[in-house]
Short mmCIF file of C-alpha atoms and ligand atoms in Angstrom, two decimals:
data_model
loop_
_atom_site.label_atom_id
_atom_site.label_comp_id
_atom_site.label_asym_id
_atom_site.label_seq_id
_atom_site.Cartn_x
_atom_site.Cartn_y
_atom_site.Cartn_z
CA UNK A 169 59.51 -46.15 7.54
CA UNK A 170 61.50 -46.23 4.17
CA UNK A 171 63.43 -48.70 2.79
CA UNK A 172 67.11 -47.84 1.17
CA UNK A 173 66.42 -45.74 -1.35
CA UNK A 174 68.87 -48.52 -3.52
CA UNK A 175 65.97 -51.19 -2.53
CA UNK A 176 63.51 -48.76 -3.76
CA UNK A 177 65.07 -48.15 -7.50
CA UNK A 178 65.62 -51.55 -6.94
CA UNK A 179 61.70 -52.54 -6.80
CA UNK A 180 60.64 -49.75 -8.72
CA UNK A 181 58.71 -51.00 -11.53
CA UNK A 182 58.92 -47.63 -13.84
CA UNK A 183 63.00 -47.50 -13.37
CA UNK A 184 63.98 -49.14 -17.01
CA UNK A 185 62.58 -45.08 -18.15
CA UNK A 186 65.19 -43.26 -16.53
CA UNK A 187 67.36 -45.38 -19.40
CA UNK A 188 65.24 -44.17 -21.90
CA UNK A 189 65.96 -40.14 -21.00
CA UNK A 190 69.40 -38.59 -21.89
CA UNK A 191 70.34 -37.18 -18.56
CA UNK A 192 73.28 -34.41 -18.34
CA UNK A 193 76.85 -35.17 -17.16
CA UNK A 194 78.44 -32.91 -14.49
CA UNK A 195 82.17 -31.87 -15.29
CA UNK A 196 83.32 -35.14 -12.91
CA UNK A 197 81.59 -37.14 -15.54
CA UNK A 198 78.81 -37.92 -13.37
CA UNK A 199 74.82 -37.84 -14.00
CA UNK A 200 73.27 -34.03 -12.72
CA UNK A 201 70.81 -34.61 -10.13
CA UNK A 202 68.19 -33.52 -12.40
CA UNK A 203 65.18 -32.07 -10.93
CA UNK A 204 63.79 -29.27 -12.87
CA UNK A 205 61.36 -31.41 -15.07
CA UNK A 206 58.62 -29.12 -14.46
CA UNK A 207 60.67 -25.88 -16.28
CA UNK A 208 61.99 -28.20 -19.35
CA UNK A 209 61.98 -32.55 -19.33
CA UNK A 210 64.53 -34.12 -20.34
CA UNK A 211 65.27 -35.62 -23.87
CA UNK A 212 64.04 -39.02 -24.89
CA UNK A 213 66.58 -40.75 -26.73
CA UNK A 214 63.89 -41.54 -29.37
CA UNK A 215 63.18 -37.69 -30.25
CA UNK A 216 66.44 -37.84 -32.59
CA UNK A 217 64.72 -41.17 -34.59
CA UNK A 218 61.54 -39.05 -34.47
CA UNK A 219 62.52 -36.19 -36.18
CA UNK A 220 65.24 -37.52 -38.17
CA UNK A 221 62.50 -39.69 -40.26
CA UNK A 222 60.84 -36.49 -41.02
CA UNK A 223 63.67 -34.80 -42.07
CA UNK A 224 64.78 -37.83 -43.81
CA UNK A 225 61.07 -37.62 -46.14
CA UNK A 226 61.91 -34.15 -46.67
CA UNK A 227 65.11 -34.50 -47.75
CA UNK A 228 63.88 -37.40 -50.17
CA UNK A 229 60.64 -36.83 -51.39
CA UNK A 230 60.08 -33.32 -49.89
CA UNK A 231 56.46 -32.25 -51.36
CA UNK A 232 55.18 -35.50 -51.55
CA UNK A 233 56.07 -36.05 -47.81
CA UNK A 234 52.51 -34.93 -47.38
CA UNK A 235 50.97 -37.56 -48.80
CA UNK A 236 53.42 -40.34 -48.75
CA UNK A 237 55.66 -40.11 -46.04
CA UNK A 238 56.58 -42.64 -43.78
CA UNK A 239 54.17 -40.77 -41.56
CA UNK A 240 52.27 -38.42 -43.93
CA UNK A 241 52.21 -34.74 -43.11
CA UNK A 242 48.58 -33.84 -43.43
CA UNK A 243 47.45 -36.11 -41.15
CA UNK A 244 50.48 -35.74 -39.27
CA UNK A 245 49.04 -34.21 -35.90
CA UNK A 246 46.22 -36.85 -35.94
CA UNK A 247 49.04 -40.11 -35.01
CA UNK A 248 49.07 -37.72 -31.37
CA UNK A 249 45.22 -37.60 -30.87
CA UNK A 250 44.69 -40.94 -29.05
CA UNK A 251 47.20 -40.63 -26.81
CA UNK A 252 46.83 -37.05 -25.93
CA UNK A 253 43.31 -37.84 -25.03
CA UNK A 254 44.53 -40.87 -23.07
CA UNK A 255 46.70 -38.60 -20.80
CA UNK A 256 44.35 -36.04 -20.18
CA UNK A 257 41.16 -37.72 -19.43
CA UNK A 258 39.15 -36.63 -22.63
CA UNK A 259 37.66 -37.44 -25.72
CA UNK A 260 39.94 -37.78 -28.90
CA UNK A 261 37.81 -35.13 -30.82
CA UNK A 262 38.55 -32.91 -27.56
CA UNK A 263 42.31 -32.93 -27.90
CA UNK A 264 44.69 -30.81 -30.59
CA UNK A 265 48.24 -30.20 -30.23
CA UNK A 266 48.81 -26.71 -32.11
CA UNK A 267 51.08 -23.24 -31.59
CA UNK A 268 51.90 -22.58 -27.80
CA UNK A 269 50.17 -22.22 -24.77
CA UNK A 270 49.60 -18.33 -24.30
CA UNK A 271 48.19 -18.13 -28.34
CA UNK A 272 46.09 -21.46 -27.64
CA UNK A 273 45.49 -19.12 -24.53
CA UNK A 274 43.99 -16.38 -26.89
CA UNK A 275 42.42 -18.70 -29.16
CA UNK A 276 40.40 -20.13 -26.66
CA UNK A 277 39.77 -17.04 -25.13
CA UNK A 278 38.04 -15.94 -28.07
CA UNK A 279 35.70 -18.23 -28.17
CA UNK A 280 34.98 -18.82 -24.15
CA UNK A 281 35.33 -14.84 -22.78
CA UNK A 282 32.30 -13.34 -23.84
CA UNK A 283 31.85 -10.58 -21.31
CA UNK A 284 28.80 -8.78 -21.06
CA UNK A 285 27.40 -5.59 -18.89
CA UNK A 286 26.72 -7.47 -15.81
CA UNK A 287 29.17 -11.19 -16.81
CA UNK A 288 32.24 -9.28 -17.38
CA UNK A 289 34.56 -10.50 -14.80
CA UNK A 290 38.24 -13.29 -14.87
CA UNK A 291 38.75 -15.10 -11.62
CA UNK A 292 42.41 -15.76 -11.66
CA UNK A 293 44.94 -16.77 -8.82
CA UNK A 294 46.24 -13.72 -7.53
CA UNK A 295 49.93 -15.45 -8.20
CA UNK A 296 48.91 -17.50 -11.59
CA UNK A 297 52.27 -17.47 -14.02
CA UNK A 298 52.84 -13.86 -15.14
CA UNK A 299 51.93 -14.58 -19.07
CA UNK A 300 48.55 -15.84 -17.87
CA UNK A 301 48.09 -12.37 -15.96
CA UNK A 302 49.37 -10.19 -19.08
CA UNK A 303 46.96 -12.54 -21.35
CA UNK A 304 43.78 -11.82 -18.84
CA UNK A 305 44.03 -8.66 -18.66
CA UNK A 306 44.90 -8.13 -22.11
CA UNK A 307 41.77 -9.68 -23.10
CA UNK A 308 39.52 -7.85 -20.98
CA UNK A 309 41.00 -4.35 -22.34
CA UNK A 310 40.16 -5.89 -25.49
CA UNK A 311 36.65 -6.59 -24.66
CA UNK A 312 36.60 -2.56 -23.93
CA UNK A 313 36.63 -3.36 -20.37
CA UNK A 314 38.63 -1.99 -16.90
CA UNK A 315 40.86 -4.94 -15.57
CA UNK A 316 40.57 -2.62 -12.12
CA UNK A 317 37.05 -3.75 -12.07
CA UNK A 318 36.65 -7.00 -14.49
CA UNK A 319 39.89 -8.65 -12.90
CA UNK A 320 38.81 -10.81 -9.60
CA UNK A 321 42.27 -12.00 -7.68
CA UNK A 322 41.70 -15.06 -5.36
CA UNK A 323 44.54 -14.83 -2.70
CA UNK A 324 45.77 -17.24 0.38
CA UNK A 325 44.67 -16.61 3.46
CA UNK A 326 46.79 -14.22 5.13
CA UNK A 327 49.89 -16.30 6.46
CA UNK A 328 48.97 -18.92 4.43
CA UNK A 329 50.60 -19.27 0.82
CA UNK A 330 48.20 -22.02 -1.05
CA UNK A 331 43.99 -21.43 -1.37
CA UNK A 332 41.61 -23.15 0.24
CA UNK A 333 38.78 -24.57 -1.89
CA UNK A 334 36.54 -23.89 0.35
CA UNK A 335 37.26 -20.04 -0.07
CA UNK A 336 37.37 -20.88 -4.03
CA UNK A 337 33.76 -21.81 -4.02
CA UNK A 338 32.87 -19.33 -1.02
CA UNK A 339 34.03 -16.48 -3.94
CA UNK A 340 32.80 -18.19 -6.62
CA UNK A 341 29.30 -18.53 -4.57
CA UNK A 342 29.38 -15.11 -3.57
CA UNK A 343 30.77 -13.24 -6.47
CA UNK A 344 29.44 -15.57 -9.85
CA UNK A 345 26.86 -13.77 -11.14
CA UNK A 346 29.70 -11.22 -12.24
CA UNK A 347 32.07 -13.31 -12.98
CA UNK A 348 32.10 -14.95 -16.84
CA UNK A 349 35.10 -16.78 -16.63
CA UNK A 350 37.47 -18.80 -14.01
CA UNK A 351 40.77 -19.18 -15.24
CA UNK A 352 42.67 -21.56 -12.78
CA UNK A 353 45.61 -23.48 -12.87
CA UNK A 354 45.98 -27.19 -12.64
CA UNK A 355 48.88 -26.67 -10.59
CA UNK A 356 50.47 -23.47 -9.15
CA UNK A 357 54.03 -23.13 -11.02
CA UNK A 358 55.08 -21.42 -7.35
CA UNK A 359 54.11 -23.51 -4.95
CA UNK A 360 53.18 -26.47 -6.68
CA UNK A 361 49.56 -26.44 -5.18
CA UNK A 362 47.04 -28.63 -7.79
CA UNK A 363 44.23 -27.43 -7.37
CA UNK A 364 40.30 -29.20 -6.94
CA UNK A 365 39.48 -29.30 -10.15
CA UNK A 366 35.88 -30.72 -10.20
CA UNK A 367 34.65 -28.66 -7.29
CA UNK A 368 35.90 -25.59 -8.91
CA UNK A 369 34.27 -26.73 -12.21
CA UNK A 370 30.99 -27.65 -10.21
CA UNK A 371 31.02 -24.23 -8.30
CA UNK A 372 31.72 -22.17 -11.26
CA UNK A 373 29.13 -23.92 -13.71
CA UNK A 374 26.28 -23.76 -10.68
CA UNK A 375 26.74 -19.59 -10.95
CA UNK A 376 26.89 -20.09 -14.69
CA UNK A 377 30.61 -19.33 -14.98
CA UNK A 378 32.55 -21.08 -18.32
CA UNK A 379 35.93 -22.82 -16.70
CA UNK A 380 39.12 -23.08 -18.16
CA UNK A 381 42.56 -24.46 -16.92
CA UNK A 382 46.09 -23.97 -17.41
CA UNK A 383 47.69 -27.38 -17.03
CA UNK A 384 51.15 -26.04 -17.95
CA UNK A 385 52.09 -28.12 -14.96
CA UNK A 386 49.21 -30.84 -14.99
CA UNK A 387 49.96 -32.65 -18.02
CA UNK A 388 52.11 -35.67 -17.44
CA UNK A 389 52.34 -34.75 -13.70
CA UNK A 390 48.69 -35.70 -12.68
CA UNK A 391 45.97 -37.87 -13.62
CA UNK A 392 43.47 -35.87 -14.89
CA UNK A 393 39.70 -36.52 -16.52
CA UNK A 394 38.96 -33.18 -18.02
CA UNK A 395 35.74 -34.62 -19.95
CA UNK A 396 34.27 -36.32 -17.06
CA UNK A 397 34.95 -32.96 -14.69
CA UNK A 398 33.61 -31.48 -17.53
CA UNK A 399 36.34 -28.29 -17.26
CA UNK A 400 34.68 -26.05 -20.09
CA UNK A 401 38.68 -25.89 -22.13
CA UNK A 402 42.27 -26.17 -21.04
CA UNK A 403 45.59 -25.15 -22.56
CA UNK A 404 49.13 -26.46 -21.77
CA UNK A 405 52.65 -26.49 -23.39
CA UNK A 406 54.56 -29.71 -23.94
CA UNK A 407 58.27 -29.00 -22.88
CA UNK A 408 57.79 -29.20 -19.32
CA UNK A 409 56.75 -33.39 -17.82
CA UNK A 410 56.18 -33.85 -21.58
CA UNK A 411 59.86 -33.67 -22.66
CA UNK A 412 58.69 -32.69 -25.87
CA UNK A 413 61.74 -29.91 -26.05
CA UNK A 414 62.70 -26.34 -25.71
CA UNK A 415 59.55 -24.25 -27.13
CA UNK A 416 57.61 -27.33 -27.90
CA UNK A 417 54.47 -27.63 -29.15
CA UNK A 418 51.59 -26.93 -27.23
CA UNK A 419 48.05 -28.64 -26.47
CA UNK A 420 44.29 -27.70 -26.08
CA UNK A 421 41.16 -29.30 -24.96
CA UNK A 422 37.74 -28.15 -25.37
CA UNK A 423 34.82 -30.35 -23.60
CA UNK A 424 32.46 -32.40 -26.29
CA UNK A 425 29.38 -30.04 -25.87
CA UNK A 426 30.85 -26.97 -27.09
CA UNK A 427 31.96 -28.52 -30.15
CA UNK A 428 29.18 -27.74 -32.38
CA UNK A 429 28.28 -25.15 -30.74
CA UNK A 430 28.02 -22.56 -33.92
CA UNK A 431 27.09 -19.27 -31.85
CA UNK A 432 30.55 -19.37 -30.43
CA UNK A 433 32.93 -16.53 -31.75
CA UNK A 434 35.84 -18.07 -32.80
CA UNK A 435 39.23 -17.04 -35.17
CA UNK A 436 39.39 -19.33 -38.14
CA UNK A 437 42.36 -20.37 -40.34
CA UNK A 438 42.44 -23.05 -43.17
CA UNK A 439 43.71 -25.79 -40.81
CA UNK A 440 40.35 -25.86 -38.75
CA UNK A 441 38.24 -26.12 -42.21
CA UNK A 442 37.23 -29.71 -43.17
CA UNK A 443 39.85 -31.88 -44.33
CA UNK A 444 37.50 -33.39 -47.28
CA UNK A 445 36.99 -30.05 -48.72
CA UNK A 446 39.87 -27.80 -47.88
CA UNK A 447 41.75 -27.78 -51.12
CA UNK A 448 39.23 -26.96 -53.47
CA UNK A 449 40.43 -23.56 -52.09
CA UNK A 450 36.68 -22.20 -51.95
CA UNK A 451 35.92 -19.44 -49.23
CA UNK A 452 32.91 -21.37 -47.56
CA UNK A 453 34.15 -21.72 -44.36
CA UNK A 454 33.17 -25.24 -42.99
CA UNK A 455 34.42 -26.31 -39.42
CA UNK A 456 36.18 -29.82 -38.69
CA UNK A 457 33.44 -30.78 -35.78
CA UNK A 458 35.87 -31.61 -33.56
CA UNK A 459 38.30 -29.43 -31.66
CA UNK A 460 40.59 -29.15 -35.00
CA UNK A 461 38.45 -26.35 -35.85
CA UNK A 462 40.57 -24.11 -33.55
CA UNK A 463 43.01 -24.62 -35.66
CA UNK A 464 44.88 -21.93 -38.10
CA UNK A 465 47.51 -23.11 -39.70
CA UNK A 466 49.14 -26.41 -40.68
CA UNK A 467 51.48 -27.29 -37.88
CA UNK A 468 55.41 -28.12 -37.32
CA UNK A 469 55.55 -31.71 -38.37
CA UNK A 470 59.15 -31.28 -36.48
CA UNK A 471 57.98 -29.80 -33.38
CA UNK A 472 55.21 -32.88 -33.51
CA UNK A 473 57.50 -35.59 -34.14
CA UNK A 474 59.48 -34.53 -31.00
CA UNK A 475 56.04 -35.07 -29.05
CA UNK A 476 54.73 -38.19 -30.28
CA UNK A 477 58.54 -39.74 -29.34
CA UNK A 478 57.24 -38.57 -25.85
CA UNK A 479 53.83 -39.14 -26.10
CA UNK A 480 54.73 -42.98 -26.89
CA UNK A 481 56.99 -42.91 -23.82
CA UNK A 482 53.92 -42.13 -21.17
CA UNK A 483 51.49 -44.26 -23.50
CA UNK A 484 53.34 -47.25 -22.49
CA UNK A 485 54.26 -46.30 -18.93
CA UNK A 486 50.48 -45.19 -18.30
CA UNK A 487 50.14 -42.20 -15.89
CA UNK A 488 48.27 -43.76 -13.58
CA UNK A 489 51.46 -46.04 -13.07
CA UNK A 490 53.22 -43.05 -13.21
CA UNK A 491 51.52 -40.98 -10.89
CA UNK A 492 51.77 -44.11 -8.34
CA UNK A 493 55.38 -43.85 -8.16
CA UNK A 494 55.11 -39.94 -8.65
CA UNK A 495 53.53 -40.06 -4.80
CA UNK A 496 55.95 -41.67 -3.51
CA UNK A 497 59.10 -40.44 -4.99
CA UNK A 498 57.85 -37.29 -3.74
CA UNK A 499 56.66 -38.13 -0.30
CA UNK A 500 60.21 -39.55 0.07
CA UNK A 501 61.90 -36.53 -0.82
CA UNK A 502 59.36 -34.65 1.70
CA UNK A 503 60.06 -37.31 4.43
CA UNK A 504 63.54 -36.93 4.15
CA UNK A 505 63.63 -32.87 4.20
CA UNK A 506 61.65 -33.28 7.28
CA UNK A 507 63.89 -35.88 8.82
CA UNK A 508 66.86 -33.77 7.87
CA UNK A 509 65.55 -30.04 8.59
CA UNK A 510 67.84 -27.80 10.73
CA UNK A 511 64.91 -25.25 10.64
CA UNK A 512 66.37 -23.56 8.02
CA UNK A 513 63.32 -24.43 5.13
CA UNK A 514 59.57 -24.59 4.48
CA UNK A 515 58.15 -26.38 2.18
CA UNK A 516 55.49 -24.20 1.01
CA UNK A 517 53.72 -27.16 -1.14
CA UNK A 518 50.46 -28.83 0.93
CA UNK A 519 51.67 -31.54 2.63
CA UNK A 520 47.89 -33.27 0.98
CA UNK A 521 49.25 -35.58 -1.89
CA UNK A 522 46.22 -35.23 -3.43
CA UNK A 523 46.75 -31.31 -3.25
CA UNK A 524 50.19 -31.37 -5.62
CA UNK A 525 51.92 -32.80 -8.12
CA UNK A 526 55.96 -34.02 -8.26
CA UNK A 527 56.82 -30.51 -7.20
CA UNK A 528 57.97 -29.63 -3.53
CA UNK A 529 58.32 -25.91 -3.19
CA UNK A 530 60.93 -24.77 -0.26
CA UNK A 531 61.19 -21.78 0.88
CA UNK A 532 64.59 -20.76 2.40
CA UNK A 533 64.57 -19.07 5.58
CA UNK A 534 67.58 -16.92 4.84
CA UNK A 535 70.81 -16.66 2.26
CA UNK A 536 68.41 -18.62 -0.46
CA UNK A 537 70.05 -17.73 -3.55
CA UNK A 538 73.60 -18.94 -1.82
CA UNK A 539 72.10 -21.97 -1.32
CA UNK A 540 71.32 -22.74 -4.55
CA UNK A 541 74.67 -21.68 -6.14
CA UNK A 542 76.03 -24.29 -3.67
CA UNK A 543 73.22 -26.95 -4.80
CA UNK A 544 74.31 -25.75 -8.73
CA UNK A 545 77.85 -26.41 -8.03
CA UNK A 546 77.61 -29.80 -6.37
CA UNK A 547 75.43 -31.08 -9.59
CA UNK A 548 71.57 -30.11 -8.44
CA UNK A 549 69.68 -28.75 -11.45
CA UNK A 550 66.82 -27.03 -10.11
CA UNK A 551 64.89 -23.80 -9.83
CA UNK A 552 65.44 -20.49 -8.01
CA UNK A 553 62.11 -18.37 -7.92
CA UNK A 554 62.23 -15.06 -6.43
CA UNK A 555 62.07 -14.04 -3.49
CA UNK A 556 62.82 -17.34 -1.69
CA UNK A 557 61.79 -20.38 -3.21
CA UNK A 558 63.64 -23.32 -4.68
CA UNK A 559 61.43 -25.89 -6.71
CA UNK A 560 62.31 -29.31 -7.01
CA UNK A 561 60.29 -31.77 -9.27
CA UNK A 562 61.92 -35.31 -8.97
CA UNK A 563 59.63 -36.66 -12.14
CA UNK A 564 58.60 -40.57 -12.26
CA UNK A 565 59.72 -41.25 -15.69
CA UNK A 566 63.28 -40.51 -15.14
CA UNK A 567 64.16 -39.42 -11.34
CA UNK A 568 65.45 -42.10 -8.65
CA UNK A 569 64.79 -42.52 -5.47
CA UNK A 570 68.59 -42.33 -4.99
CA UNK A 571 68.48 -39.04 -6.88
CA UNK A 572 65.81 -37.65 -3.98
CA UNK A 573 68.10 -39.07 -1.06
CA UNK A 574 71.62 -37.40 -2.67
CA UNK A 575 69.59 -34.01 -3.17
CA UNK A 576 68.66 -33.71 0.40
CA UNK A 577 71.98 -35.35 1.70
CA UNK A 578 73.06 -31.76 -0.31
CA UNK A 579 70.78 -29.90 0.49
CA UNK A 580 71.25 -30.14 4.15
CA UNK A 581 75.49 -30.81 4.08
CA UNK A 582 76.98 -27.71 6.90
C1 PLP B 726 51.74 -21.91 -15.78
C2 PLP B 726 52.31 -21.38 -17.05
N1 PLP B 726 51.50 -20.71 -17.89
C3 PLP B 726 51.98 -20.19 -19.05
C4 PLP B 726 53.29 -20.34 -19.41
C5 PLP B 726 53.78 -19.73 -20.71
O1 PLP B 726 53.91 -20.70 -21.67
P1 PLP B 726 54.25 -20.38 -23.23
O2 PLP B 726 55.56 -19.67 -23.27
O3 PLP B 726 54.35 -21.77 -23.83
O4 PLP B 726 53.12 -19.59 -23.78
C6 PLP B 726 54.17 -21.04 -18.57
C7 PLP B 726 55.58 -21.21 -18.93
O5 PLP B 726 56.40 -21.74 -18.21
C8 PLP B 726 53.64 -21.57 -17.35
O6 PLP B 726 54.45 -22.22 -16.49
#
């Protein structure tokens, strides 16, 4: 069915990236198998140039750096706009990269969770990421609400550990009226399940339900078109397929029609005030019409220059070239577990490509966390997730095909 996986780096026509990715040495000297893209990407060599020229401005010129460096500070964040919106699917004025994903969380919350008497309710995975769960339920206290009651969990069917869409919009059908916001993730950080996003949004906005997404593990893993699904806002952090670094900055999206909407509640901050008129240091607040105006402060110009190094990286690859070879490095590495399996794992992922990302999720049958000492020792980086699950992302930009065919020959060595 497959061809060597040699003859497939060989004919690959994304593998000159891998060169462009620092990728860590085991003690024999030899490359990691690195597969734990989706908890923190790798470093592009051209983050150091990045950030050095901004430190360099500083270092020179410091102040003036705002106006006249190299890349001028002020407008700093704007150089990422085009090509965020290129990634995502959206409009430039519907794209921001500011703070971190659980405060963009907040941020947007504050403007798209307005829960009233009978609309008071958050449908969330039942197993979303844990800071999504704290941030939900912190929000409805806030709102002087119960989360017993205002909290709606969508779980698997029993046996099963990914949701159906069908019993997404059976809830959503049956439940909307009460519920004022759907909170979903792109993709499940557990199982790597990416979810449906249009028929959620379509099912959620026919009840009158505002939809959000947390594409902590969408962006740079799928293609997505958040305008033309027209997903309400989204939030994601940079450090994971973005490679932007540890604690990078993160990004948020709001859709076109709520930009100017001026009944929405919303925090303000000097950085979302418009650009023409924010230093005559008046107290007329005056929004940037674009998503800007959800910004508060004036943003890491370090933390950016690390992303735009990235961002430049997947602007010339282009995800949808990226996401070609994604599907098939990953159906490889899914071909070869099932070739190879003793009985001994699951992979919990759907076996739908259209249904996940890189990610294969395997559970281990028994002695899990042994196994992945072993894989840690014989130069596998990837994930252990309680109770039983090992993730493995093998990410387009810099993974092999050889990489996927060592890993399993690993995995499965008695
Ligand atoms: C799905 C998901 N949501 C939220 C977070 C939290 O992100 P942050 O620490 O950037 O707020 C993570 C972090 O890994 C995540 O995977």
């Amino acid at each position: 069915m497959f061809k060597s996986p040699k003859d497939l780096d060989l004919f690959d026509p994304l593998k000159q990236y891998r060169e462009k990715f620092f990728i860590p040495k085991q003690k024999n000297g030899e490359d990691v198998i690195y597969l734990a893209g989706n908890s923190l990407g790798l470093q592009p060599k051209t983050v150091r140039e990045h950030v050095e020229q901004e430190l360099l401005d500083w270092e020179k010129i410091a102040l003036e750096g705002h106006i006249s460096a190299k890349n001028p500070w002020l407008p700093y964040h704007e150089f990422l706009t085009d090509q965020t919106a290129r990634l995502v699917g959206a409009k430039p004025e519907e794209v921001v990269s500011m703070n971190a994903l659980t405060v963009n969380l907040h941020l947007l919350f504050v403007s798209f969770y307005r829960p009233t008497n009978k609309r008071h309710r958050i449908l969330i995975e039942s197993k979303a990421f844990p800071s999504d769960h704290y941030a939900v339920q912190s929000q409805i206290r806030f709102h002087g609400f119960d989360v017993e009651t205002s909290l709606v969990e969508m779980k698997p069917r029993g046996g099963e550990d990914t949701i159906r869409t069908e019993d997404i919009e059976e809830l959503i059908e049956r439940e909307g009226d009460s519920i004022a916001l759907i909170w979903f993730a792109g993709v499940n950080y557990y199982s790597g399940q990416a979810f449906e996003f249009e028929r959620i949004t379509k099912a959620g906005h026919k009840k009158g339900c505002v939809v959000g997404f947390d594409l902590a593990h969408a962006t740079g893993n799928l293609v997505m078109k958040l305008h033309e699904w027209e997903i309400d806002f989204a939030v994601w952090c940079n450090y994971k397929y973005m490679n932007a670094g540890p604690g990078a900055i993160g990004g948020a999206y709001v859709h076109e029609k709520h930009l100017n909407d001026q009944s929405l509640p919303k925090f303000l901050g000097w950085w979302g005030h418009d650009k023409e008129t924010r230093f005559l240091m008046d107290h007329k607040y005056i929004a940037i019409p674009t998503v800007e105006s959800w910004q508060l402060s004036n943003p890491p110009i370090l933390q950016l220059a690390s992303l735009k190094a990235s961002l430049d990286i997947f602007d010339s690859a282009g995800i949808n070239e990226l996401r070609k070879k994604s599907e098939q490095l990953t159906s490889y590495l899914e071909y070869l577990i099932k070739e190879k399996n003793d009985n001994t794992v699951d992979i919990i992922t759907p076996q739908n490509i259209n249904e996940r990302g890189c990610q294969l999720s395997l559970r281990i049958k028994t002695n899990g966390k042994d196994l992945y000492q072993r894989l840690l020792n014989e130069g596998v980086v990837c994930d252990w997730r309680e109770p039983d699950v090992i993730r493995v992302a093998p990410v387009p930009l810099y993974n092999s095909f050889e990489d996927v065919f060592n890993f399993t020959n690993i995995l499965f060595k008695r």
